[in-house]
Amino acid sequence: MSPTRRQTALGVAAGALSSLIGGAAAQNRDARAMTADLLLVNGRFTTLDRANPNPDAVAIAQGRILAVGTESEMRALADQTTQVIDLDGRRAIPGLIDSHMHIIRGGLNYNMELRWDGVRSLGRALEMLKRQVAVTRHPRGVRYSLRSSPTRRAADRLTTLDEINAIAPDPPVFILHLYDRALLNGAALRAVGYGRDTPDPPGGEIQRDNAGNPTGLLLAKPNATILYATLAKGPKLPPEYQLNSTRHFMREMNRLGVTTVIDAGGGFQNYPDDYAIIEKLHAEGQLTLRIAYNLFTQKPKQELADFESWSKQVKPGQGDDLYRHNGAGEMLVYSAADFEDFRVERPDMPPNMEGDLEPVVRLLAENRWPWRLHATYDETITRALDVFERVDRDVPLAGLNWFFDHCETISDRNIDRIAALGGGIAVQHRMMFQGEDFVARYGAKAAERTPPVARMLEAGVPVGAGTDATR
């Protein structure tokens, strides 16, 4: 047997380790017939098998778990070709799959972002901004995301425009708070061209002072288009920096144990132009994540034309194990895009929603394109399912692997309707960031089943988990 290799192994055999969840005893019975390609020894593992919950070693063959047990038992399955990795007491976990994030769009900007995730003191956050501004040169600017901590202190609050402008008179600073608002310093307002004569865009508000000049506060009412559009007007990294930025974003995901992501598309993420960076990294063998990507319609009233064009350019599954096309969404038509800002009332979808949505879903079903649809509220889901069921009568949806995203307020009836059509649901941890706002509007009782993951699983609906990062 070759000498044991002592390595730091956070992501070793990550895909294979997902098989550790259950079935270990049955695998051990069949192990004698195979030789291990890889042994992980002297580590910590959790199998969820009550008969053998915490083995010392794992044997892997052909990308799958062969057996788990003591180190001596696993070494009996090896020969001179087997690679042996000594974990030196470290824990090995399955490679995490994020079923909803925005790695492609986020990677283009990641190196411009100062992130406040987990920062619980406003003073600390402003000090971070001050240091970043000191080393940032115009016109690249600074962007960063402010997030409410799950355990907020009473003194915590959103920073003010006066504080930002005092710290950063230049370069441009754009502060994003979830997808409900943004703060822009004076330099950012100039960079994006917002002035006294700039009209409010549909679904958004540019707050103004008594003289009618923008203050720097943007409000998403009721959707985030104003935030996407403003970011699109801001400074961009040159291509060589975008390559580096995307690599840093992937590295951060790897640090957290993520090995696979599904990119849900996004506003102002144009295909194929904005995919050039990730495709170059793929061509050069520099992807450190498996990436499946969805195509997100870009033009209101032209959604059907988008998907008609894309269906001639690419097919679902096209690509390889590291980078492949996954289907349509999470936006299919703009008239079906509800918004989850629980601080404000639920927006009603317009009367033309079904008429816009049906031809797109029919086209996707006929071309056997899977899709995902952003839907927070049960009322939106009901209307979308009416369309899906109508299309299903003519073009069966069975086997398409379509699903809804989010579903915080979905009803039992609609969960059962999704199950009957063979669909799925992808949930995210929005309630960690906006749970207080949800409770204030809908009550603590409603929050107990938001989203109702257990009920989804009981109904036999496949459920994915994701972060919606870098949201």
Tab-separated table of C-alpha atoms in Angstrom:
chain	number	residue	atom	x	y	z
A	1	MET	CA	0.000	0.000	0.000
A	2	SER	CA	1.232	3.475	-0.833
A	3	PRO	CA	2.238	5.684	2.111
A	4	THR	CA	-0.507	7.548	3.911
A	5	ARG	CA	-0.889	11.123	2.720
A	6	ARG	CA	-1.440	13.703	5.422
A	7	GLN	CA	-3.507	16.485	3.914
A	8	THR	CA	-5.861	19.233	4.951
A	9	ALA	CA	-9.053	17.987	3.315
A	10	LEU	CA	-12.036	20.298	3.566
A	11	GLY	CA	-13.449	19.339	0.204
A	12	VAL	CA	-12.004	15.870	-0.315
A	13	ALA	CA	-14.406	13.566	-2.095
A	14	ALA	CA	-17.155	16.023	-1.261
A	15	GLY	CA	-19.586	14.714	-3.814
A	16	ALA	CA	-19.065	11.143	-2.768
A	17	LEU	CA	-19.511	11.948	0.906
A	18	SER	CA	-23.114	12.929	0.297
A	19	SER	CA	-23.826	9.216	0.164
A	20	LEU	CA	-22.957	9.000	3.857
A	21	ILE	CA	-26.528	9.965	4.728
A	22	GLY	CA	-28.036	6.579	5.445
A	23	GLY	CA	-27.397	3.184	3.909
A	24	ALA	CA	-23.978	2.632	5.461
A	25	ALA	CA	-24.754	-0.851	6.755
A	26	ALA	CA	-25.979	-2.098	3.373
A	27	GLN	CA	-22.899	-0.630	1.696
A	28	ASN	CA	-20.619	-2.417	4.121
A	29	ARG	CA	-22.220	-5.759	3.253
A	30	ASP	CA	-21.435	-5.260	-0.434
A	31	ALA	CA	-17.971	-3.767	0.073
A	32	ARG	CA	-15.976	-6.977	-0.067
A	33	ALA	CA	-16.531	-7.243	-3.813
A	34	MET	CA	-14.738	-3.957	-4.579
A	35	THR	CA	-11.415	-2.257	-3.901
A	36	ALA	CA	-11.365	1.295	-2.585
A	37	ASP	CA	-9.964	4.062	-4.756
A	38	LEU	CA	-9.740	6.383	-1.782
A	39	LEU	CA	-9.623	6.016	2.002
A	40	LEU	CA	-10.349	8.849	4.424
A	41	VAL	CA	-8.922	7.892	7.811
A	42	ASN	CA	-8.447	9.452	11.242
A	43	GLY	CA	-11.357	11.797	10.641
A	44	ARG	CA	-14.773	12.661	11.987
A	45	PHE	CA	-17.887	11.689	10.034
A	46	THR	CA	-21.620	11.648	10.611
A	47	THR	CA	-23.654	9.028	8.722
A	48	LEU	CA	-27.163	9.421	10.220
A	49	ASP	CA	-27.116	5.602	10.423
A	50	ARG	CA	-28.105	4.727	14.022
A	51	ALA	CA	-26.182	1.451	13.821
A	52	ASN	CA	-22.931	3.254	12.946
A	53	PRO	CA	-23.383	7.022	13.441
A	54	ASN	CA	-19.745	8.131	13.862
A	55	PRO	CA	-17.252	5.925	11.987
A	56	ASP	CA	-13.515	6.599	12.029
A	57	ALA	CA	-12.878	6.020	8.341
A	58	VAL	CA	-14.578	5.978	4.945
A	59	ALA	CA	-13.780	3.916	1.847
A	60	ILE	CA	-14.730	5.316	-1.564
A	61	ALA	CA	-14.806	3.547	-4.930
A	62	GLN	CA	-15.780	4.970	-8.303
A	63	GLY	CA	-17.029	8.186	-6.766
A	64	ARG	CA	-19.370	6.540	-4.243
A	65	ILE	CA	-19.174	5.518	-0.605
A	66	LEU	CA	-18.040	1.901	-0.491
A	67	ALA	CA	-18.087	1.395	3.266
A	68	VAL	CA	-17.669	3.134	6.608
A	69	GLY	CA	-16.201	1.793	9.844
A	70	THR	CA	-12.963	1.537	11.766
A	71	GLU	CA	-9.655	2.377	10.107
A	72	SER	CA	-8.533	-1.251	10.140
A	73	GLU	CA	-11.785	-2.377	8.505
A	74	MET	CA	-11.431	0.204	5.768
A	75	ARG	CA	-7.751	-0.523	5.130
A	76	ALA	CA	-8.754	-4.122	4.444
A	77	LEU	CA	-10.586	-2.790	1.364
A	78	ALA	CA	-7.480	-1.090	-0.067
A	79	ASP	CA	-4.604	-2.224	-2.270
A	80	GLN	CA	-1.388	-0.604	-3.482
A	81	THR	CA	-3.274	1.749	-5.821
A	82	THR	CA	-5.560	3.188	-3.150
A	83	GLN	CA	-5.028	6.802	-2.147
A	84	VAL	CA	-5.101	7.253	1.623
A	85	ILE	CA	-5.753	10.668	3.176
A	86	ASP	CA	-5.178	11.206	6.886
A	87	LEU	CA	-7.628	13.882	8.044
A	88	ASP	CA	-5.730	14.391	11.297
A	89	GLY	CA	-8.944	14.548	13.318
A	90	ARG	CA	-10.750	16.985	11.015
A	91	ARG	CA	-14.418	16.637	10.115
A	92	ALA	CA	-15.402	15.775	6.545
A	93	ILE	CA	-18.826	16.855	5.306
A	94	PRO	CA	-20.786	16.286	2.117
A	95	GLY	CA	-20.182	18.857	-0.582
A	96	LEU	CA	-22.978	21.413	-0.123
A	97	ILE	CA	-25.233	22.185	-3.084
A	98	ASP	CA	-26.752	25.681	-3.121
A	99	SER	CA	-29.899	25.382	-5.216
A	100	HIS	CA	-30.395	29.136	-5.621
A	101	MET	CA	-27.688	31.739	-5.863
A	102	HIS	CA	-26.229	34.280	-8.290
A	103	ILE	CA	-22.615	33.205	-8.703
A	104	ILE	CA	-22.271	34.471	-12.286
A	105	ARG	CA	-23.593	38.000	-11.715
A	106	GLY	CA	-22.095	38.192	-8.233
A	107	GLY	CA	-18.670	37.139	-9.440
A	108	LEU	CA	-18.429	40.079	-11.826
A	109	ASN	CA	-18.614	42.495	-8.870
A	110	TYR	CA	-17.382	40.511	-5.865
A	111	ASN	CA	-14.057	42.347	-5.528
A	112	MET	CA	-15.909	45.684	-5.378
A	113	GLU	CA	-18.018	44.594	-2.438
A	114	LEU	CA	-17.397	45.234	1.238
A	115	ARG	CA	-19.697	42.771	2.939
A	116	TRP	CA	-21.343	43.336	6.298
A	117	ASP	CA	-22.629	39.791	6.783
A	118	GLY	CA	-22.459	38.967	10.464
A	119	VAL	CA	-21.228	42.420	11.523
A	120	ARG	CA	-23.425	43.295	14.507
A	121	SER	CA	-22.129	46.760	15.367
A	122	LEU	CA	-22.834	49.773	13.168
A	123	GLY	CA	-19.680	51.428	14.466
A	124	ARG	CA	-17.625	48.437	13.360
A	125	ALA	CA	-19.319	48.458	9.955
A	126	LEU	CA	-18.608	52.145	9.396
A	127	GLU	CA	-14.988	51.645	10.415
A	128	MET	CA	-14.717	48.883	7.796
A	129	LEU	CA	-16.127	51.263	5.198
A	130	LYS	CA	-13.684	53.997	6.181
A	131	ARG	CA	-10.704	51.643	5.743
A	132	GLN	CA	-12.014	50.395	2.398
A	133	VAL	CA	-12.553	53.918	1.056
A	134	ALA	CA	-8.972	54.776	1.973
A	135	VAL	CA	-7.618	52.132	-0.409
A	136	THR	CA	-10.230	52.433	-3.179
A	137	ARG	CA	-9.529	54.609	-6.179
A	138	HIS	CA	-12.248	56.296	-8.254
A	139	PRO	CA	-14.051	55.367	-10.493
A	140	ARG	CA	-14.251	51.756	-9.373
A	141	GLY	CA	-16.164	52.594	-6.240
A	142	VAL	CA	-17.355	50.509	-3.339
A	143	ARG	CA	-20.453	48.353	-3.074
A	144	TYR	CA	-21.502	46.470	-0.057
A	145	SER	CA	-24.433	44.644	1.359
A	146	LEU	CA	-25.878	45.524	4.757
A	147	ARG	CA	-27.762	42.686	6.426
A	148	SER	CA	-29.825	42.614	9.582
A	149	SER	CA	-28.308	40.313	12.166
A	150	PRO	CA	-30.536	37.442	13.345
A	151	THR	CA	-29.899	38.638	16.922
A	152	ARG	CA	-30.110	42.396	16.563
A	153	ARG	CA	-29.065	44.695	19.353
A	154	ALA	CA	-31.505	47.430	20.315
A	155	ALA	CA	-29.044	50.135	19.291
A	156	ASP	CA	-28.517	48.731	15.783
A	157	ARG	CA	-29.910	50.757	12.941
A	158	LEU	CA	-29.374	51.404	9.270
A	159	THR	CA	-26.586	53.866	8.612
A	160	THR	CA	-27.525	57.377	7.480
A	161	LEU	CA	-26.682	59.235	4.301
A	162	ASP	CA	-24.887	61.923	6.316
A	163	GLU	CA	-22.613	59.280	7.857
A	164	ILE	CA	-21.809	57.756	4.477
A	165	ASN	CA	-21.071	61.085	2.802
A	166	ALA	CA	-18.839	62.137	5.708
A	167	ILE	CA	-16.807	58.937	5.471
A	168	ALA	CA	-16.861	58.682	1.679
A	169	PRO	CA	-17.177	61.949	-0.231
A	170	ASP	CA	-15.488	59.989	-3.013
A	171	PRO	CA	-15.440	57.238	-4.450
A	172	PRO	CA	-19.025	56.111	-5.219
A	173	VAL	CA	-20.654	54.001	-2.503
A	174	PHE	CA	-23.827	51.960	-3.024
A	175	ILE	CA	-25.250	50.287	0.085
A	176	LEU	CA	-27.768	47.507	-0.536
A	177	HIS	CA	-30.102	46.421	2.264
A	178	LEU	CA	-31.583	43.104	1.184
A	179	TYR	CA	-33.613	43.929	-1.920
A	180	ASP	CA	-35.835	46.556	-0.332
A	181	ARG	CA	-33.674	49.692	-0.361
A	182	ALA	CA	-30.309	51.171	-1.196
A	183	LEU	CA	-28.296	54.180	-0.026
A	184	LEU	CA	-26.058	56.097	-2.438
A	185	ASN	CA	-23.496	58.689	-1.456
A	186	GLY	CA	-23.182	61.899	-3.459
A	187	ALA	CA	-20.455	60.449	-5.689
A	188	ALA	CA	-22.658	57.447	-6.514
A	189	LEU	CA	-25.615	59.685	-7.420
A	190	ARG	CA	-23.355	61.538	-9.838
A	191	ALA	CA	-21.927	58.295	-11.233
A	192	VAL	CA	-25.360	56.868	-12.095
A	193	GLY	CA	-26.703	60.215	-13.284
A	194	TYR	CA	-29.587	60.665	-10.840
A	195	GLY	CA	-30.657	64.291	-10.508
A	196	ARG	CA	-33.636	66.514	-9.966
A	197	ASP	CA	-35.162	65.645	-13.352
A	198	THR	CA	-34.704	61.856	-13.082
A	199	PRO	CA	-38.177	60.256	-12.967
A	200	ASP	CA	-39.069	57.443	-10.590
A	201	PRO	CA	-38.909	54.148	-12.477
A	202	PRO	CA	-41.902	51.774	-12.437
A	203	GLY	CA	-41.983	49.869	-9.148
A	204	GLY	CA	-39.426	52.079	-7.404
A	205	GLU	CA	-38.947	55.425	-5.672
A	206	ILE	CA	-36.031	57.852	-5.673
A	207	GLN	CA	-36.474	59.731	-2.406
A	208	ARG	CA	-36.061	63.505	-2.724
A	209	ASP	CA	-35.505	66.496	-0.471
A	210	ASN	CA	-37.767	69.557	-0.323
A	211	ALA	CA	-36.087	70.996	-3.411
A	212	GLY	CA	-36.738	67.825	-5.397
A	213	ASN	CA	-33.131	66.615	-5.432
A	214	PRO	CA	-32.377	62.915	-4.789
A	215	THR	CA	-31.266	62.301	-1.218
A	216	GLY	CA	-29.525	59.020	-2.058
A	217	LEU	CA	-32.230	56.690	-0.709
A	218	LEU	CA	-33.794	54.303	-3.237
A	219	LEU	CA	-36.876	52.283	-2.265
A	220	ALA	CA	-38.050	49.119	-4.019
A	221	LYS	CA	-41.827	49.539	-4.209
A	222	PRO	CA	-42.909	46.854	-4.844
A	223	ASN	CA	-40.001	45.186	-6.705
A	224	ALA	CA	-36.235	45.413	-6.925
A	225	THR	CA	-35.924	46.606	-10.531
A	226	ILE	CA	-34.751	50.044	-9.404
A	227	LEU	CA	-31.899	48.422	-7.461
A	228	TYR	CA	-30.776	46.208	-10.362
A	229	ALA	CA	-31.006	49.122	-12.794
A	230	THR	CA	-28.984	51.428	-10.561
A	231	LEU	CA	-26.237	48.852	-10.054
A	232	ALA	CA	-26.083	48.358	-13.828
A	233	LYS	CA	-25.310	52.086	-14.243
A	234	GLY	CA	-22.468	52.028	-11.741
A	235	PRO	CA	-18.729	51.377	-12.100
A	236	LYS	CA	-17.696	48.023	-13.563
A	237	LEU	CA	-14.495	46.072	-13.217
A	238	PRO	CA	-12.465	45.531	-16.395
A	239	PRO	CA	-12.559	41.956	-17.765
A	240	GLU	CA	-9.237	40.872	-16.252
A	241	TYR	CA	-10.465	42.040	-12.830
A	242	GLN	CA	-13.803	40.281	-13.354
A	243	LEU	CA	-11.931	37.016	-13.869
A	244	ASN	CA	-10.073	37.529	-10.589
A	245	SER	CA	-13.249	38.650	-8.826
A	246	THR	CA	-15.171	35.543	-9.899
A	247	ARG	CA	-12.353	33.298	-8.724
A	248	HIS	CA	-12.428	34.975	-5.305
A	249	PHE	CA	-16.186	34.463	-5.058
A	250	MET	CA	-15.844	30.770	-5.913
A	251	ARG	CA	-13.044	30.431	-3.383
A	252	GLU	CA	-15.277	31.918	-0.685
A	253	MET	CA	-17.975	29.364	-1.527
A	254	ASN	CA	-15.411	26.559	-1.317
A	255	ARG	CA	-14.266	27.863	2.083
A	256	LEU	CA	-17.838	27.416	3.292
A	257	GLY	CA	-18.022	23.839	1.997
A	258	VAL	CA	-20.053	24.612	-1.135
A	259	THR	CA	-19.064	22.516	-4.150
A	260	THR	CA	-22.083	22.929	-6.455
A	261	VAL	CA	-24.377	25.867	-7.214
A	262	ILE	CA	-27.388	26.529	-9.402
A	263	ASP	CA	-27.281	30.061	-10.750
A	264	ALA	CA	-30.840	31.390	-10.853
A	265	GLY	CA	-30.110	34.103	-13.405
A	266	GLY	CA	-30.910	37.648	-12.399
A	267	GLY	CA	-31.948	41.116	-13.346
A	268	PHE	CA	-29.604	42.789	-15.820
A	269	GLN	CA	-27.678	39.526	-16.268
A	270	ASN	CA	-27.663	39.291	-20.039
A	271	TYR	CA	-27.055	36.129	-22.016
A	272	PRO	CA	-24.568	35.476	-23.524
A	273	ASP	CA	-22.571	38.671	-22.795
A	274	ASP	CA	-22.485	38.449	-18.991
A	275	TYR	CA	-21.629	34.746	-19.137
A	276	ALA	CA	-18.354	35.311	-21.000
A	277	ILE	CA	-16.244	35.491	-17.819
A	278	ILE	CA	-17.542	32.268	-16.266
A	279	GLU	CA	-17.244	30.489	-19.614
A	280	LYS	CA	-13.640	31.634	-19.999
A	281	LEU	CA	-12.797	30.301	-16.547
A	282	HIS	CA	-14.502	27.038	-17.466
A	283	ALA	CA	-12.561	26.769	-20.725
A	284	GLU	CA	-9.307	27.332	-18.838
A	285	GLY	CA	-10.110	24.710	-16.198
A	286	GLN	CA	-10.346	27.258	-13.364
A	287	LEU	CA	-13.839	26.519	-12.044
A	288	THR	CA	-13.785	25.337	-8.434
A	289	LEU	CA	-17.562	24.848	-8.340
A	290	ARG	CA	-19.954	22.785	-10.391
A	291	ILE	CA	-22.303	25.371	-11.915
A	292	ALA	CA	-25.702	24.899	-13.541
A	293	TYR	CA	-27.241	28.103	-14.875
A	294	ASN	CA	-30.744	29.319	-15.650
A	295	LEU	CA	-31.648	31.989	-18.200
A	296	PHE	CA	-33.627	34.907	-16.766
A	297	THR	CA	-35.719	36.989	-19.144
A	298	GLN	CA	-34.462	40.559	-19.519
A	299	LYS	CA	-37.055	42.610	-21.368
A	300	PRO	CA	-40.615	43.300	-20.167
A	301	LYS	CA	-43.154	42.479	-22.882
A	302	GLN	CA	-40.447	40.616	-24.823
A	303	GLU	CA	-40.148	37.559	-22.587
A	304	LEU	CA	-41.525	35.109	-25.148
A	305	ALA	CA	-39.093	36.430	-27.749
A	306	ASP	CA	-36.200	35.950	-25.308
A	307	PHE	CA	-37.032	32.292	-24.742
A	308	GLU	CA	-37.773	31.645	-28.417
A	309	SER	CA	-34.312	32.975	-29.243
A	310	TRP	CA	-32.528	31.151	-26.435
A	311	SER	CA	-34.230	27.842	-27.248
A	312	LYS	CA	-32.434	27.973	-30.603
A	313	GLN	CA	-29.057	28.745	-29.013
A	314	VAL	CA	-28.804	26.318	-26.095
A	315	LYS	CA	-30.512	23.228	-24.741
A	316	PRO	CA	-30.988	22.131	-21.108
A	317	GLY	CA	-28.187	19.819	-20.053
A	318	GLN	CA	-25.838	21.253	-22.646
A	319	GLY	CA	-22.337	21.425	-21.205
A	320	ASP	CA	-20.397	19.127	-18.906
A	321	ASP	CA	-20.257	18.169	-15.235
A	322	LEU	CA	-18.669	21.489	-14.260
A	323	TYR	CA	-20.784	23.910	-16.306
A	324	ARG	CA	-24.117	23.231	-17.915
A	325	HIS	CA	-27.390	24.862	-18.896
A	326	ASN	CA	-30.230	24.162	-16.458
A	327	GLY	CA	-33.340	25.765	-17.992
A	328	ALA	CA	-35.375	28.956	-17.631
A	329	GLY	CA	-36.086	31.380	-14.765
A	330	GLU	CA	-36.304	32.465	-12.039
A	331	MET	CA	-38.085	35.230	-13.922
A	332	LEU	CA	-40.328	33.926	-16.715
A	333	VAL	CA	-42.455	37.043	-17.244
A	334	TYR	CA	-42.304	40.369	-15.463
A	335	SER	CA	-46.017	40.398	-14.723
A	336	ALA	CA	-45.547	37.283	-12.521
A	337	ALA	CA	-42.778	38.744	-10.359
A	338	ASP	CA	-44.032	39.224	-6.838
A	339	PHE	CA	-41.724	40.635	-4.174
A	340	GLU	CA	-41.004	39.563	-0.611
A	341	ASP	CA	-40.437	42.833	1.230
A	342	PHE	CA	-42.523	41.918	4.269
A	343	ARG	CA	-42.417	45.521	5.478
A	344	VAL	CA	-44.962	46.421	2.805
A	345	GLU	CA	-48.248	44.898	1.704
A	346	ARG	CA	-48.276	41.968	-0.673
A	347	PRO	CA	-48.338	43.239	-4.249
A	348	ASP	CA	-51.170	41.913	-6.432
A	349	MET	CA	-50.026	40.545	-9.767
A	350	PRO	CA	-51.620	42.404	-12.705
A	351	PRO	CA	-54.637	40.986	-14.583
A	352	ASN	CA	-52.475	40.171	-17.608
A	353	MET	CA	-50.217	37.791	-15.652
A	354	GLU	CA	-51.811	34.569	-16.896
A	355	GLY	CA	-51.977	35.777	-20.484
A	356	ASP	CA	-48.276	36.666	-20.422
A	357	LEU	CA	-47.191	33.512	-18.598
A	358	GLU	CA	-49.050	30.825	-20.544
A	359	PRO	CA	-47.324	31.185	-23.950
A	360	VAL	CA	-43.905	31.170	-22.259
A	361	VAL	CA	-44.671	28.053	-20.195
A	362	ARG	CA	-46.170	26.375	-23.252
A	363	LEU	CA	-43.034	27.115	-25.278
A	364	LEU	CA	-40.798	25.778	-22.509
A	365	ALA	CA	-42.876	22.612	-22.088
A	366	GLU	CA	-42.928	21.937	-25.820
A	367	ASN	CA	-39.138	22.344	-25.974
A	368	ARG	CA	-38.696	20.271	-22.775
A	369	TRP	CA	-37.041	23.114	-20.921
A	370	PRO	CA	-37.187	22.916	-17.118
A	371	TRP	CA	-38.048	26.194	-15.425
A	372	ARG	CA	-38.064	27.841	-12.033
A	373	LEU	CA	-40.429	30.641	-11.032
A	374	HIS	CA	-39.858	33.247	-8.320
A	375	ALA	CA	-42.996	33.217	-6.144
A	376	THR	CA	-43.166	34.387	-2.542
A	377	TYR	CA	-46.916	34.485	-1.951
A	378	ASP	CA	-49.559	31.788	-2.153
A	379	GLU	CA	-51.777	34.063	-4.219
A	380	THR	CA	-49.143	34.261	-6.958
A	381	ILE	CA	-48.520	30.516	-6.784
A	382	THR	CA	-52.259	29.813	-7.196
A	383	ARG	CA	-52.443	31.839	-10.378
A	384	ALA	CA	-49.248	30.336	-11.792
A	385	LEU	CA	-50.487	26.805	-11.067
A	386	ASP	CA	-53.713	27.583	-12.945
A	387	VAL	CA	-51.518	28.235	-15.975
A	388	PHE	CA	-49.310	25.181	-15.419
A	389	GLU	CA	-52.319	22.885	-15.116
A	390	ARG	CA	-53.821	24.304	-18.309
A	391	VAL	CA	-50.581	23.685	-20.227
A	392	ASP	CA	-50.234	20.219	-18.680
A	393	ARG	CA	-53.523	19.138	-20.254
A	394	ASP	CA	-51.988	19.680	-23.693
A	395	VAL	CA	-48.267	19.191	-23.061
A	396	PRO	CA	-47.626	16.904	-20.052
A	397	LEU	CA	-45.149	18.391	-17.610
A	398	ALA	CA	-44.101	15.017	-16.169
A	399	GLY	CA	-40.332	14.660	-16.040
A	400	LEU	CA	-39.572	18.346	-16.666
A	401	ASN	CA	-38.128	19.072	-13.197
A	402	TRP	CA	-39.761	22.495	-12.957
A	403	PHE	CA	-40.159	24.207	-9.588
A	404	PHE	CA	-41.082	27.305	-7.623
A	405	ASP	CA	-38.565	29.407	-5.717
A	406	HIS	CA	-39.200	30.831	-2.210
A	407	CYS	CA	-42.849	29.901	-1.353
A	408	GLU	CA	-42.904	31.483	2.124
A	409	THR	CA	-46.709	31.594	2.382
A	410	ILE	CA	-47.664	28.602	0.230
A	411	SER	CA	-50.829	26.746	1.259
A	412	ASP	CA	-51.263	23.011	1.749
A	413	ARG	CA	-53.580	22.929	-1.270
A	414	ASN	CA	-50.938	24.403	-3.555
A	415	ILE	CA	-48.240	22.085	-2.194
A	416	ASP	CA	-50.483	19.186	-3.211
A	417	ARG	CA	-51.096	20.736	-6.635
A	418	ILE	CA	-47.327	20.991	-7.185
A	419	ALA	CA	-46.897	17.359	-6.144
A	420	ALA	CA	-49.641	16.263	-8.553
A	421	LEU	CA	-47.887	18.011	-11.452
A	422	GLY	CA	-44.478	16.567	-10.569
A	423	GLY	CA	-42.936	19.904	-9.585
A	424	GLY	CA	-40.557	20.923	-6.823
A	425	ILE	CA	-39.817	23.810	-4.475
A	426	ALA	CA	-36.567	25.597	-3.642
A	427	VAL	CA	-36.558	27.434	-0.304
A	428	GLN	CA	-34.141	30.002	1.089
A	429	HIS	CA	-33.393	31.464	4.522
A	430	ARG	CA	-35.122	34.814	4.009
A	431	MET	CA	-36.847	34.531	7.365
A	432	MET	CA	-33.463	34.782	9.100
A	433	PHE	CA	-33.121	38.289	7.671
A	434	GLN	CA	-36.753	39.446	7.572
A	435	GLY	CA	-38.489	37.251	10.125
A	436	GLU	CA	-39.262	40.167	12.428
A	437	ASP	CA	-40.933	42.039	9.586
A	438	PHE	CA	-42.955	38.958	8.653
A	439	VAL	CA	-44.158	38.486	12.231
A	440	ALA	CA	-45.093	42.152	12.510
A	441	ARG	CA	-47.280	41.890	9.408
A	442	TYR	CA	-48.677	38.340	9.545
A	443	GLY	CA	-48.253	37.239	13.159
A	444	ALA	CA	-46.136	34.706	15.020
A	445	LYS	CA	-48.488	31.824	14.232
A	446	ALA	CA	-48.039	32.250	10.481
A	447	ALA	CA	-44.268	32.431	10.945
A	448	GLU	CA	-44.238	28.949	12.513
A	449	ARG	CA	-44.710	27.380	9.059
A	450	THR	CA	-42.819	29.861	6.914
A	451	PRO	CA	-41.842	28.176	4.717
A	452	PRO	CA	-43.634	24.867	5.473
A	453	VAL	CA	-40.757	22.556	4.566
A	454	ALA	CA	-42.032	19.565	6.573
A	455	ARG	CA	-45.398	19.731	4.816
A	456	MET	CA	-43.660	19.884	1.428
A	457	LEU	CA	-41.670	16.764	2.201
A	458	GLU	CA	-44.732	14.937	3.533
A	459	ALA	CA	-46.458	15.623	0.210
A	460	GLY	CA	-43.562	14.062	-1.681
A	461	VAL	CA	-42.377	17.331	-3.213
A	462	PRO	CA	-38.628	17.538	-3.895
A	463	VAL	CA	-37.206	20.415	-1.836
A	464	GLY	CA	-33.963	22.247	-2.462
A	465	ALA	CA	-32.178	24.661	-0.124
A	466	GLY	CA	-30.345	27.780	-1.184
A	467	THR	CA	-29.033	31.140	-0.021
A	468	ASP	CA	-29.979	33.574	-2.824
A	469	ALA	CA	-26.408	34.854	-2.421
A	470	THR	CA	-25.048	37.440	-2.741
A	471	ARG	CA	-28.412	38.876	-1.850
